[in-house]
């Protein structure tokens, strides 16, 4: 038996070079990888954290370099519970691309997915995007906002712990994206989901070959 | 984006169809450097899935012949990519419902509450994003090569699946559920007790057909079933349902099909088949993701100016201002320069997609249905796959029906009899009439022809270090595509393993006090 109660899929997006992989490695391994060497063979990283005496397993997916030419596969976004959109506070173009990323997120991710905007690299002295600009953008698009430094480990733990806590809260109030897209309209409004829809819903019936459904938190 | 590509790769892949994507993953997996591009801004090429809006791209592409990007030869030794030979053809879309919602007259009657909001094209388009419409819908045998490969290579984590929950057939002007498992046979009320015994006996004997092999060497599978003194119903179930055969299918092939079917029973669900959630277009992407995880460089929406040849071998790809060299080049056949495909014969698969208002056989629980419509009056067998909202390919309350057949005349002609027998093309005026007819209403339809190059000669006019990958075939599954990919992989890297198991993240991560599963 697994010793965790919840498993959440967290995905990162944002331009190449904003520090997505560094954030993941800092959090999961506690290190800051030197250089920009691609991490061959690493699909996602896993870290189990504790939220209020419950074990929560975070499965954190990185883009595998497919963001460089805007070629992220749709399945990357499928079944994500939280989405971290990252830009580099010292690089204006990475901020300018956020709207493009949001468009892609709207297209493929569940509209109930927890969205967090992260301004990374606050250790840098050549900041181009003031904090309030990031905050305003996040507010306008209904996202959380946090500034981090993967290099100095500022706010990285907090970022992922916040996500774990929020997802737990949502799970408890049964408000987690359930990937029964039928219950969601394009404009993001939702209709109530009855309890009975859960275990007859997609999650538990979907077959994940050689594994288990990423989450049917309601039945666990 | 203005990144530049590295200038030297082991392998360049153009096109993100199933065969190309498997090869891309296989090469990256064993440490080859791979550049994988597509001229489209989406994955999958002729294997892609679209939503209700984006599928209309097909029509535009078809008309503007955008596949040929430049006149044939630019300079000596430079070939243009793309040809006008292997496009999706005969594309037609039609809404069978009004543009805007019609106010229902029966709204006073509370029992008709559900009818209050009728489907209109406007309402369908609002839900566009919930559709994942496959160009080439595929099912997988539970114990087929594809599922085997997903598991052995550890690619299974990129996709989720649903089981086909029932198989039906068209017999004597009615739809019948095909009993496929032992439990099904015994719970089926349309089959008499004697028939049940006979059916079980034959199904068991198929597992060990040694004896019959010799006797029926030159006969059809149908001859064999008739000799077994089976009732016409049973012959129908076994021939068209379980062995997916026709009247002419030779004995050995029919037995092989039936065995394959029976072998895959009971692994995942009530039928041997799995369907990938969010559409078949997810599967090529799963291989692309694996390729990227192992270092493959991906770029969609690229327009290469051509390929440069040297000594009748591929030398480099001209992309923007860059010349990208590689030892090998892999292309989907629709991206092939005209020069490589002279004399390749043209064949087509007839396809139709219907959005319907209800299931072919209504039931309390949503089904994922497979129907083999037997050959009739000179028409080929038609395979129908009916998908409900639980597959993530259409909104709740609607069904997506895929029709597939070898093209005889045109998609519309080839499916006319099936569509007329099973569906209502024009909505009836009053609900009462509709009730009596009990056929699903068609809200939207699409017809198109997919080029079938699976049996074409894609080697003769092609340089040694270039490989062409066929588009979708008529098979239900991807096993033919795997064979093709393995074959090309072997020709490139004879001594290397094809898609060895990828490590689990748990195996890579160090310094965690947490144990694996």
PDB file of N, CA, C and O in Angstrom, chain B residues 189-251:
ATOM      1  N   UNK B 189     -29.550 -13.073 -24.200  1.00  0.00           N
ATOM      2  CA  UNK B 189     -30.895 -13.630 -24.301  1.00  0.00           C
ATOM      3  C   UNK B 189     -31.297 -13.924 -25.747  1.00  0.00           C
ATOM      4  O   UNK B 189     -32.296 -14.567 -26.000  1.00  0.00           O
ATOM      5  N   UNK B 190     -30.494 -13.430 -26.691  1.00  0.00           N
ATOM      6  CA  UNK B 190     -30.835 -13.663 -28.090  1.00  0.00           C
ATOM      7  C   UNK B 190     -30.306 -14.990 -28.609  1.00  0.00           C
ATOM      8  O   UNK B 190     -30.555 -15.369 -29.735  1.00  0.00           O
ATOM      9  N   UNK B 191     -29.535 -15.650 -27.787  1.00  0.00           N
ATOM     10  CA  UNK B 191     -28.914 -16.887 -28.223  1.00  0.00           C
ATOM     11  C   UNK B 191     -29.523 -18.032 -27.413  1.00  0.00           C
ATOM     12  O   UNK B 191     -29.587 -17.963 -26.190  1.00  0.00           O
ATOM     13  N   UNK B 192     -29.983 -19.067 -28.096  1.00  0.00           N
ATOM     14  CA  UNK B 192     -30.621 -20.183 -27.386  1.00  0.00           C
ATOM     15  C   UNK B 192     -29.579 -21.009 -26.663  1.00  0.00           C
ATOM     16  O   UNK B 192     -28.378 -20.887 -26.917  1.00  0.00           O
ATOM     17  N   UNK B 193     -30.078 -21.863 -25.766  1.00  0.00           N
ATOM     18  CA  UNK B 193     -29.158 -22.676 -24.969  1.00  0.00           C
ATOM     19  C   UNK B 193     -28.307 -23.568 -25.862  1.00  0.00           C
ATOM     20  O   UNK B 193     -27.094 -23.695 -25.671  1.00  0.00           O
ATOM     21  N   UNK B 194     -28.926 -24.137 -26.873  1.00  0.00           N
ATOM     22  CA  UNK B 194     -28.174 -25.017 -27.781  1.00  0.00           C
ATOM     23  C   UNK B 194     -27.111 -24.221 -28.520  1.00  0.00           C
ATOM     24  O   UNK B 194     -25.966 -24.634 -28.648  1.00  0.00           O
ATOM     25  N   UNK B 195     -27.509 -23.051 -28.963  1.00  0.00           N
ATOM     26  CA  UNK B 195     -26.547 -22.185 -29.655  1.00  0.00           C
ATOM     27  C   UNK B 195     -25.383 -21.830 -28.748  1.00  0.00           C
ATOM     28  O   UNK B 195     -24.239 -21.775 -29.180  1.00  0.00           O
ATOM     29  N   UNK B 196     -25.701 -21.586 -27.483  1.00  0.00           N
ATOM     30  CA  UNK B 196     -24.643 -21.238 -26.530  1.00  0.00           C
ATOM     31  C   UNK B 196     -23.602 -22.340 -26.454  1.00  0.00           C
ATOM     32  O   UNK B 196     -22.402 -22.084 -26.480  1.00  0.00           O
ATOM     33  N   UNK B 197     -24.089 -23.585 -26.377  1.00  0.00           N
ATOM     34  CA  UNK B 197     -23.156 -24.711 -26.296  1.00  0.00           C
ATOM     35  C   UNK B 197     -22.313 -24.798 -27.557  1.00  0.00           C
ATOM     36  O   UNK B 197     -21.101 -24.995 -27.499  1.00  0.00           O
ATOM     37  N   UNK B 198     -22.981 -24.626 -28.679  1.00  0.00           N
ATOM     38  CA  UNK B 198     -22.247 -24.708 -29.948  1.00  0.00           C
ATOM     39  C   UNK B 198     -21.197 -23.620 -30.043  1.00  0.00           C
ATOM     40  O   UNK B 198     -20.070 -23.851 -30.463  1.00  0.00           O
ATOM     41  N   UNK B 199     -21.599 -22.419 -29.618  1.00  0.00           N
ATOM     42  CA  UNK B 199     -20.689 -21.284 -29.702  1.00  0.00           C
ATOM     43  C   UNK B 199     -19.458 -21.520 -28.815  1.00  0.00           C
ATOM     44  O   UNK B 199     -18.324 -21.342 -29.260  1.00  0.00           O
ATOM     45  N   UNK B 200     -19.697 -21.958 -27.596  1.00  0.00           N
ATOM     46  CA  UNK B 200     -18.580 -22.204 -26.688  1.00  0.00           C
ATOM     47  C   UNK B 200     -17.637 -23.260 -27.247  1.00  0.00           C
ATOM     48  O   UNK B 200     -16.424 -23.153 -27.141  1.00  0.00           O
ATOM     49  N   UNK B 201     -18.254 -24.276 -27.868  1.00  0.00           N
ATOM     50  CA  UNK B 201     -17.458 -25.365 -28.413  1.00  0.00           C
ATOM     51  C   UNK B 201     -16.536 -24.852 -29.525  1.00  0.00           C
ATOM     52  O   UNK B 201     -15.333 -25.152 -29.563  1.00  0.00           O
ATOM     53  N   UNK B 202     -17.121 -24.041 -30.395  1.00  0.00           N
ATOM     54  CA  UNK B 202     -16.328 -23.524 -31.511  1.00  0.00           C
ATOM     55  C   UNK B 202     -15.240 -22.573 -30.996  1.00  0.00           C
ATOM     56  O   UNK B 202     -14.095 -22.637 -31.413  1.00  0.00           O
ATOM     57  N   UNK B 203     -15.627 -21.701 -30.065  1.00  0.00           N
ATOM     58  CA  UNK B 203     -14.642 -20.746 -29.542  1.00  0.00           C
ATOM     59  C   UNK B 203     -13.482 -21.491 -28.885  1.00  0.00           C
ATOM     60  O   UNK B 203     -12.326 -21.111 -29.021  1.00  0.00           O
ATOM     61  N   UNK B 204     -13.802 -22.569 -28.187  1.00  0.00           N
ATOM     62  CA  UNK B 204     -12.739 -23.351 -27.561  1.00  0.00           C
ATOM     63  C   UNK B 204     -11.876 -24.032 -28.617  1.00  0.00           C
ATOM     64  O   UNK B 204     -10.657 -24.042 -28.528  1.00  0.00           O
ATOM     65  N   UNK B 205     -12.528 -24.576 -29.635  1.00  0.00           N
ATOM     66  CA  UNK B 205     -11.782 -25.306 -30.665  1.00  0.00           C
ATOM     67  C   UNK B 205     -10.861 -24.381 -31.463  1.00  0.00           C
ATOM     68  O   UNK B 205      -9.851 -24.808 -32.002  1.00  0.00           O
ATOM     69  N   UNK B 206     -11.214 -23.091 -31.504  1.00  0.00           N
ATOM     70  CA  UNK B 206     -10.379 -22.154 -32.261  1.00  0.00           C
ATOM     71  C   UNK B 206      -9.003 -21.990 -31.632  1.00  0.00           C
ATOM     72  O   UNK B 206      -8.053 -21.587 -32.285  1.00  0.00           O
ATOM     73  N   UNK B 207      -8.931 -22.279 -30.351  1.00  0.00           N
ATOM     74  CA  UNK B 207      -7.642 -22.140 -29.688  1.00  0.00           C
ATOM     75  C   UNK B 207      -6.663 -23.215 -30.111  1.00  0.00           C
ATOM     76  O   UNK B 207      -5.472 -23.084 -29.926  1.00  0.00           O
ATOM     77  N   UNK B 208      -7.193 -24.287 -30.644  1.00  0.00           N
ATOM     78  CA  UNK B 208      -6.312 -25.382 -31.040  1.00  0.00           C
ATOM     79  C   UNK B 208      -6.751 -25.912 -32.403  1.00  0.00           C
ATOM     80  O   UNK B 208      -7.308 -26.997 -32.505  1.00  0.00           O
ATOM     81  N   UNK B 209      -6.520 -25.121 -33.432  1.00  0.00           N
ATOM     82  CA  UNK B 209      -7.114 -25.463 -34.727  1.00  0.00           C
ATOM     83  C   UNK B 209      -6.249 -26.375 -35.588  1.00  0.00           C
ATOM     84  O   UNK B 209      -6.554 -26.568 -36.757  1.00  0.00           O
ATOM     85  N   UNK B 210      -5.211 -26.969 -34.983  1.00  0.00           N
ATOM     86  CA  UNK B 210      -4.265 -27.778 -35.748  1.00  0.00           C
ATOM     87  C   UNK B 210      -4.961 -28.699 -36.752  1.00  0.00           C
ATOM     88  O   UNK B 210      -4.652 -28.727 -37.931  1.00  0.00           O
ATOM     89  N   UNK B 211      -5.891 -29.457 -36.226  1.00  0.00           N
ATOM     90  CA  UNK B 211      -6.564 -30.470 -37.024  1.00  0.00           C
ATOM     91  C   UNK B 211      -7.251 -29.865 -38.238  1.00  0.00           C
ATOM     92  O   UNK B 211      -7.115 -30.339 -39.356  1.00  0.00           O
ATOM     93  N   UNK B 212      -7.991 -28.783 -37.953  1.00  0.00           N
ATOM     94  CA  UNK B 212      -8.762 -28.168 -39.032  1.00  0.00           C
ATOM     95  C   UNK B 212      -7.874 -27.467 -40.048  1.00  0.00           C
ATOM     96  O   UNK B 212      -8.261 -27.299 -41.194  1.00  0.00           O
ATOM     97  N   UNK B 213      -6.709 -27.073 -39.602  1.00  0.00           N
ATOM     98  CA  UNK B 213      -5.802 -26.326 -40.462  1.00  0.00           C
ATOM     99  C   UNK B 213      -5.638 -26.969 -41.836  1.00  0.00           C
ATOM    100  O   UNK B 213      -5.764 -26.325 -42.855  1.00  0.00           O
ATOM    101  N   UNK B 214      -5.363 -28.285 -41.800  1.00  0.00           N
ATOM    102  CA  UNK B 214      -5.089 -28.977 -43.061  1.00  0.00           C
ATOM    103  C   UNK B 214      -6.331 -29.037 -43.931  1.00  0.00           C
ATOM    104  O   UNK B 214      -6.306 -28.758 -45.122  1.00  0.00           O
ATOM    105  N   UNK B 215      -7.441 -29.381 -43.302  1.00  0.00           N
ATOM    106  CA  UNK B 215      -8.680 -29.570 -44.059  1.00  0.00           C
ATOM    107  C   UNK B 215      -9.181 -28.306 -44.727  1.00  0.00           C
ATOM    108  O   UNK B 215      -9.839 -28.358 -45.752  1.00  0.00           O
ATOM    109  N   UNK B 216      -8.895 -27.164 -44.106  1.00  0.00           N
ATOM    110  CA  UNK B 216      -9.484 -25.933 -44.633  1.00  0.00           C
ATOM    111  C   UNK B 216      -8.462 -25.011 -45.289  1.00  0.00           C
ATOM    112  O   UNK B 216      -8.713 -23.837 -45.480  1.00  0.00           O
ATOM    113  N   UNK B 217      -7.329 -25.583 -45.620  1.00  0.00           N
ATOM    114  CA  UNK B 217      -6.235 -24.780 -46.153  1.00  0.00           C
ATOM    115  C   UNK B 217      -6.677 -23.812 -47.254  1.00  0.00           C
ATOM    116  O   UNK B 217      -6.313 -22.654 -47.258  1.00  0.00           O
ATOM    117  N   UNK B 218      -7.462 -24.315 -48.180  1.00  0.00           N
ATOM    118  CA  UNK B 218      -7.838 -23.461 -49.316  1.00  0.00           C
ATOM    119  C   UNK B 218      -9.271 -22.957 -49.239  1.00  0.00           C
ATOM    120  O   UNK B 218      -9.851 -22.567 -50.244  1.00  0.00           O
ATOM    121  N   UNK B 219      -9.837 -23.024 -48.074  1.00  0.00           N
ATOM    122  CA  UNK B 219     -11.225 -22.589 -47.965  1.00  0.00           C
ATOM    123  C   UNK B 219     -11.340 -21.320 -47.122  1.00  0.00           C
ATOM    124  O   UNK B 219     -10.395 -20.867 -46.502  1.00  0.00           O
ATOM    125  N   UNK B 220     -12.561 -20.781 -47.107  1.00  0.00           N
ATOM    126  CA  UNK B 220     -12.760 -19.553 -46.327  1.00  0.00           C
ATOM    127  C   UNK B 220     -13.143 -19.924 -44.896  1.00  0.00           C
ATOM    128  O   UNK B 220     -13.556 -21.054 -44.611  1.00  0.00           O
ATOM    129  N   UNK B 221     -13.011 -18.922 -44.046  1.00  0.00           N
ATOM    130  CA  UNK B 221     -13.385 -19.100 -42.643  1.00  0.00           C
ATOM    131  C   UNK B 221     -14.882 -19.384 -42.552  1.00  0.00           C
ATOM    132  O   UNK B 221     -15.340 -20.156 -41.726  1.00  0.00           O
ATOM    133  N   UNK B 222     -15.618 -18.766 -43.476  1.00  0.00           N
ATOM    134  CA  UNK B 222     -17.064 -18.963 -43.467  1.00  0.00           C
ATOM    135  C   UNK B 222     -17.412 -20.425 -43.774  1.00  0.00           C
ATOM    136  O   UNK B 222     -18.295 -21.005 -43.138  1.00  0.00           O
ATOM    137  N   UNK B 223     -16.695 -21.022 -44.745  1.00  0.00           N
ATOM    138  CA  UNK B 223     -16.928 -22.436 -45.070  1.00  0.00           C
ATOM    139  C   UNK B 223     -16.798 -23.292 -43.811  1.00  0.00           C
ATOM    140  O   UNK B 223     -17.609 -24.178 -43.541  1.00  0.00           O
ATOM    141  N   UNK B 224     -15.744 -22.996 -43.064  1.00  0.00           N
ATOM    142  CA  UNK B 224     -15.477 -23.742 -41.839  1.00  0.00           C
ATOM    143  C   UNK B 224     -16.641 -23.611 -40.849  1.00  0.00           C
ATOM    144  O   UNK B 224     -17.114 -24.590 -40.287  1.00  0.00           O
ATOM    145  N   UNK B 225     -17.118 -22.368 -40.677  1.00  0.00           N
ATOM    146  CA  UNK B 225     -18.195 -22.142 -39.711  1.00  0.00           C
ATOM    147  C   UNK B 225     -19.475 -22.843 -40.153  1.00  0.00           C
ATOM    148  O   UNK B 225     -20.220 -23.391 -39.340  1.00  0.00           O
ATOM    149  N   UNK B 226     -19.715 -22.830 -41.473  1.00  0.00           N
ATOM    150  CA  UNK B 226     -20.919 -23.499 -41.984  1.00  0.00           C
ATOM    151  C   UNK B 226     -20.816 -25.000 -41.723  1.00  0.00           C
ATOM    152  O   UNK B 226     -21.772 -25.639 -41.273  1.00  0.00           O
ATOM    153  N   UNK B 227     -19.623 -25.560 -41.957  1.00  0.00           N
ATOM    154  CA  UNK B 227     -19.428 -26.994 -41.732  1.00  0.00           C
ATOM    155  C   UNK B 227     -19.592 -27.377 -40.264  1.00  0.00           C
ATOM    156  O   UNK B 227     -19.893 -28.519 -39.941  1.00  0.00           O
ATOM    157  N   UNK B 228     -19.345 -26.423 -39.388  1.00  0.00           N
ATOM    158  CA  UNK B 228     -19.502 -26.709 -37.958  1.00  0.00           C
ATOM    159  C   UNK B 228     -20.975 -26.760 -37.571  1.00  0.00           C
ATOM    160  O   UNK B 228     -21.317 -26.892 -36.394  1.00  0.00           O
ATOM    161  N   UNK B 229     -21.831 -26.584 -38.580  1.00  0.00           N
ATOM    162  CA  UNK B 229     -23.297 -26.643 -38.388  1.00  0.00           C
ATOM    163  C   UNK B 229     -23.793 -25.593 -37.386  1.00  0.00           C
ATOM    164  O   UNK B 229     -24.664 -25.852 -36.562  1.00  0.00           O
ATOM    165  N   UNK B 230     -23.200 -24.436 -37.460  1.00  0.00           N
ATOM    166  CA  UNK B 230     -23.651 -23.345 -36.588  1.00  0.00           C
ATOM    167  C   UNK B 230     -24.879 -22.684 -37.199  1.00  0.00           C
ATOM    168  O   UNK B 230     -25.052 -22.689 -38.417  1.00  0.00           O
ATOM    169  N   UNK B 231     -25.712 -22.112 -36.344  1.00  0.00           N
ATOM    170  CA  UNK B 231     -26.891 -21.401 -36.849  1.00  0.00           C
ATOM    171  C   UNK B 231     -26.426 -20.135 -37.556  1.00  0.00           C
ATOM    172  O   UNK B 231     -25.335 -19.628 -37.290  1.00  0.00           O
ATOM    173  N   UNK B 232     -27.241 -19.620 -38.476  1.00  0.00           N
ATOM    174  CA  UNK B 232     -26.852 -18.401 -39.202  1.00  0.00           C
ATOM    175  C   UNK B 232     -26.471 -17.249 -38.270  1.00  0.00           C
ATOM    176  O   UNK B 232     -25.532 -16.509 -38.540  1.00  0.00           O
ATOM    177  N   UNK B 233     -27.199 -17.130 -37.150  1.00  0.00           N
ATOM    178  CA  UNK B 233     -26.874 -16.060 -36.199  1.00  0.00           C
ATOM    179  C   UNK B 233     -25.457 -16.209 -35.656  1.00  0.00           C
ATOM    180  O   UNK B 233     -24.698 -15.247 -35.572  1.00  0.00           O
ATOM    181  N   UNK B 234     -25.127 -17.415 -35.275  1.00  0.00           N
ATOM    182  CA  UNK B 234     -23.816 -17.649 -34.694  1.00  0.00           C
ATOM    183  C   UNK B 234     -22.710 -17.415 -35.723  1.00  0.00           C
ATOM    184  O   UNK B 234     -21.672 -16.829 -35.411  1.00  0.00           O
ATOM    185  N   UNK B 235     -22.967 -17.889 -36.944  1.00  0.00           N
ATOM    186  CA  UNK B 235     -21.980 -17.660 -37.997  1.00  0.00           C
ATOM    187  C   UNK B 235     -21.748 -16.156 -38.142  1.00  0.00           C
ATOM    188  O   UNK B 235     -20.616 -15.686 -38.225  1.00  0.00           O
ATOM    189  N   UNK B 236     -22.819 -15.416 -38.112  1.00  0.00           N
ATOM    190  CA  UNK B 236     -22.722 -13.965 -38.244  1.00  0.00           C
ATOM    191  C   UNK B 236     -21.886 -13.363 -37.113  1.00  0.00           C
ATOM    192  O   UNK B 236     -20.971 -12.571 -37.355  1.00  0.00           O
ATOM    193  N   UNK B 237     -22.193 -13.763 -35.888  1.00  0.00           N
ATOM    194  CA  UNK B 237     -21.464 -13.219 -34.734  1.00  0.00           C
ATOM    195  C   UNK B 237     -19.964 -13.508 -34.832  1.00  0.00           C
ATOM    196  O   UNK B 237     -19.128 -12.648 -34.618  1.00  0.00           O
ATOM    197  N   UNK B 238     -19.658 -14.764 -35.155  1.00  0.00           N
ATOM    198  CA  UNK B 238     -18.245 -15.138 -35.170  1.00  0.00           C
ATOM    199  C   UNK B 238     -17.526 -14.518 -36.361  1.00  0.00           C
ATOM    200  O   UNK B 238     -16.444 -13.941 -36.227  1.00  0.00           O
ATOM    201  N   UNK B 239     -18.172 -14.610 -37.534  1.00  0.00           N
ATOM    202  CA  UNK B 239     -17.516 -14.153 -38.752  1.00  0.00           C
ATOM    203  C   UNK B 239     -17.290 -12.638 -38.749  1.00  0.00           C
ATOM    204  O   UNK B 239     -16.175 -12.164 -38.935  1.00  0.00           O
ATOM    205  N   UNK B 240     -18.370 -11.885 -38.532  1.00  0.00           N
ATOM    206  CA  UNK B 240     -18.254 -10.422 -38.657  1.00  0.00           C
ATOM    207  C   UNK B 240     -17.865  -9.753 -37.342  1.00  0.00           C
ATOM    208  O   UNK B 240     -17.252  -8.692 -37.334  1.00  0.00           O
ATOM    209  N   UNK B 241     -18.269 -10.372 -36.234  1.00  0.00           N
ATOM    210  CA  UNK B 241     -17.988  -9.749 -34.940  1.00  0.00           C
ATOM    211  C   UNK B 241     -16.625 -10.159 -34.419  1.00  0.00           C
ATOM    212  O   UNK B 241     -15.662  -9.400 -34.489  1.00  0.00           O
ATOM    213  N   UNK B 242     -16.554 -11.394 -33.969  1.00  0.00           N
ATOM    214  CA  UNK B 242     -15.351 -11.844 -33.263  1.00  0.00           C
ATOM    215  C   UNK B 242     -14.116 -11.923 -34.168  1.00  0.00           C
ATOM    216  O   UNK B 242     -13.019 -11.567 -33.759  1.00  0.00           O
ATOM    217  N   UNK B 243     -14.289 -12.374 -35.422  1.00  0.00           N
ATOM    218  CA  UNK B 243     -13.084 -12.480 -36.241  1.00  0.00           C
ATOM    219  C   UNK B 243     -12.939 -11.319 -37.222  1.00  0.00           C
ATOM    220  O   UNK B 243     -11.985 -11.277 -37.994  1.00  0.00           O
ATOM    221  N   UNK B 244     -13.865 -10.379 -37.161  1.00  0.00           N
ATOM    222  CA  UNK B 244     -13.782  -9.161 -37.986  1.00  0.00           C
ATOM    223  C   UNK B 244     -13.449  -9.503 -39.437  1.00  0.00           C
ATOM    224  O   UNK B 244     -12.598  -8.876 -40.050  1.00  0.00           O
ATOM    225  N   UNK B 245     -14.071 -10.533 -39.950  1.00  0.00           N
ATOM    226  CA  UNK B 245     -13.755 -11.024 -41.283  1.00  0.00           C
ATOM    227  C   UNK B 245     -14.904 -10.746 -42.248  1.00  0.00           C
ATOM    228  O   UNK B 245     -15.968 -10.283 -41.848  1.00  0.00           O
ATOM    229  N   UNK B 246     -14.660 -11.081 -43.503  1.00  0.00           N
ATOM    230  CA  UNK B 246     -15.731 -10.979 -44.497  1.00  0.00           C
ATOM    231  C   UNK B 246     -15.979 -12.372 -45.052  1.00  0.00           C
ATOM    232  O   UNK B 246     -15.338 -13.343 -44.646  1.00  0.00           O
ATOM    233  N   UNK B 247     -16.894 -12.481 -46.010  1.00  0.00           N
ATOM    234  CA  UNK B 247     -17.225 -13.797 -46.574  1.00  0.00           C
ATOM    235  C   UNK B 247     -16.023 -14.437 -47.254  1.00  0.00           C
ATOM    236  O   UNK B 247     -15.924 -15.651 -47.348  1.00  0.00           O
ATOM    237  N   UNK B 248     -15.112 -13.612 -47.744  1.00  0.00           N
ATOM    238  CA  UNK B 248     -13.978 -14.150 -48.511  1.00  0.00           C
ATOM    239  C   UNK B 248     -12.747 -14.428 -47.661  1.00  0.00           C
ATOM    240  O   UNK B 248     -11.760 -14.969 -48.151  1.00  0.00           O
ATOM    241  N   UNK B 249     -12.768 -14.025 -46.400  1.00  0.00           N
ATOM    242  CA  UNK B 249     -11.566 -14.188 -45.580  1.00  0.00           C
ATOM    243  C   UNK B 249     -11.127 -15.659 -45.534  1.00  0.00           C
ATOM    244  O   UNK B 249     -11.929 -16.527 -45.184  1.00  0.00           O
ATOM    245  N   UNK B 250      -9.865 -15.953 -45.882  1.00  0.00           N
ATOM    246  CA  UNK B 250      -9.388 -17.327 -45.836  1.00  0.00           C
ATOM    247  C   UNK B 250      -9.439 -17.887 -44.423  1.00  0.00           C
ATOM    248  O   UNK B 250      -9.363 -17.128 -43.437  1.00  0.00           O
ATOM    249  N   UNK B 251      -9.528 -19.196 -44.341  1.00  0.00           N
ATOM    250  CA  UNK B 251      -9.658 -19.866 -43.051  1.00  0.00           C
ATOM    251  C   UNK B 251      -8.576 -19.447 -42.050  1.00  0.00           C
ATOM    252  O   UNK B 251      -8.857 -19.053 -40.922  1.00  0.00           O
TER     253      UNK B 251
END
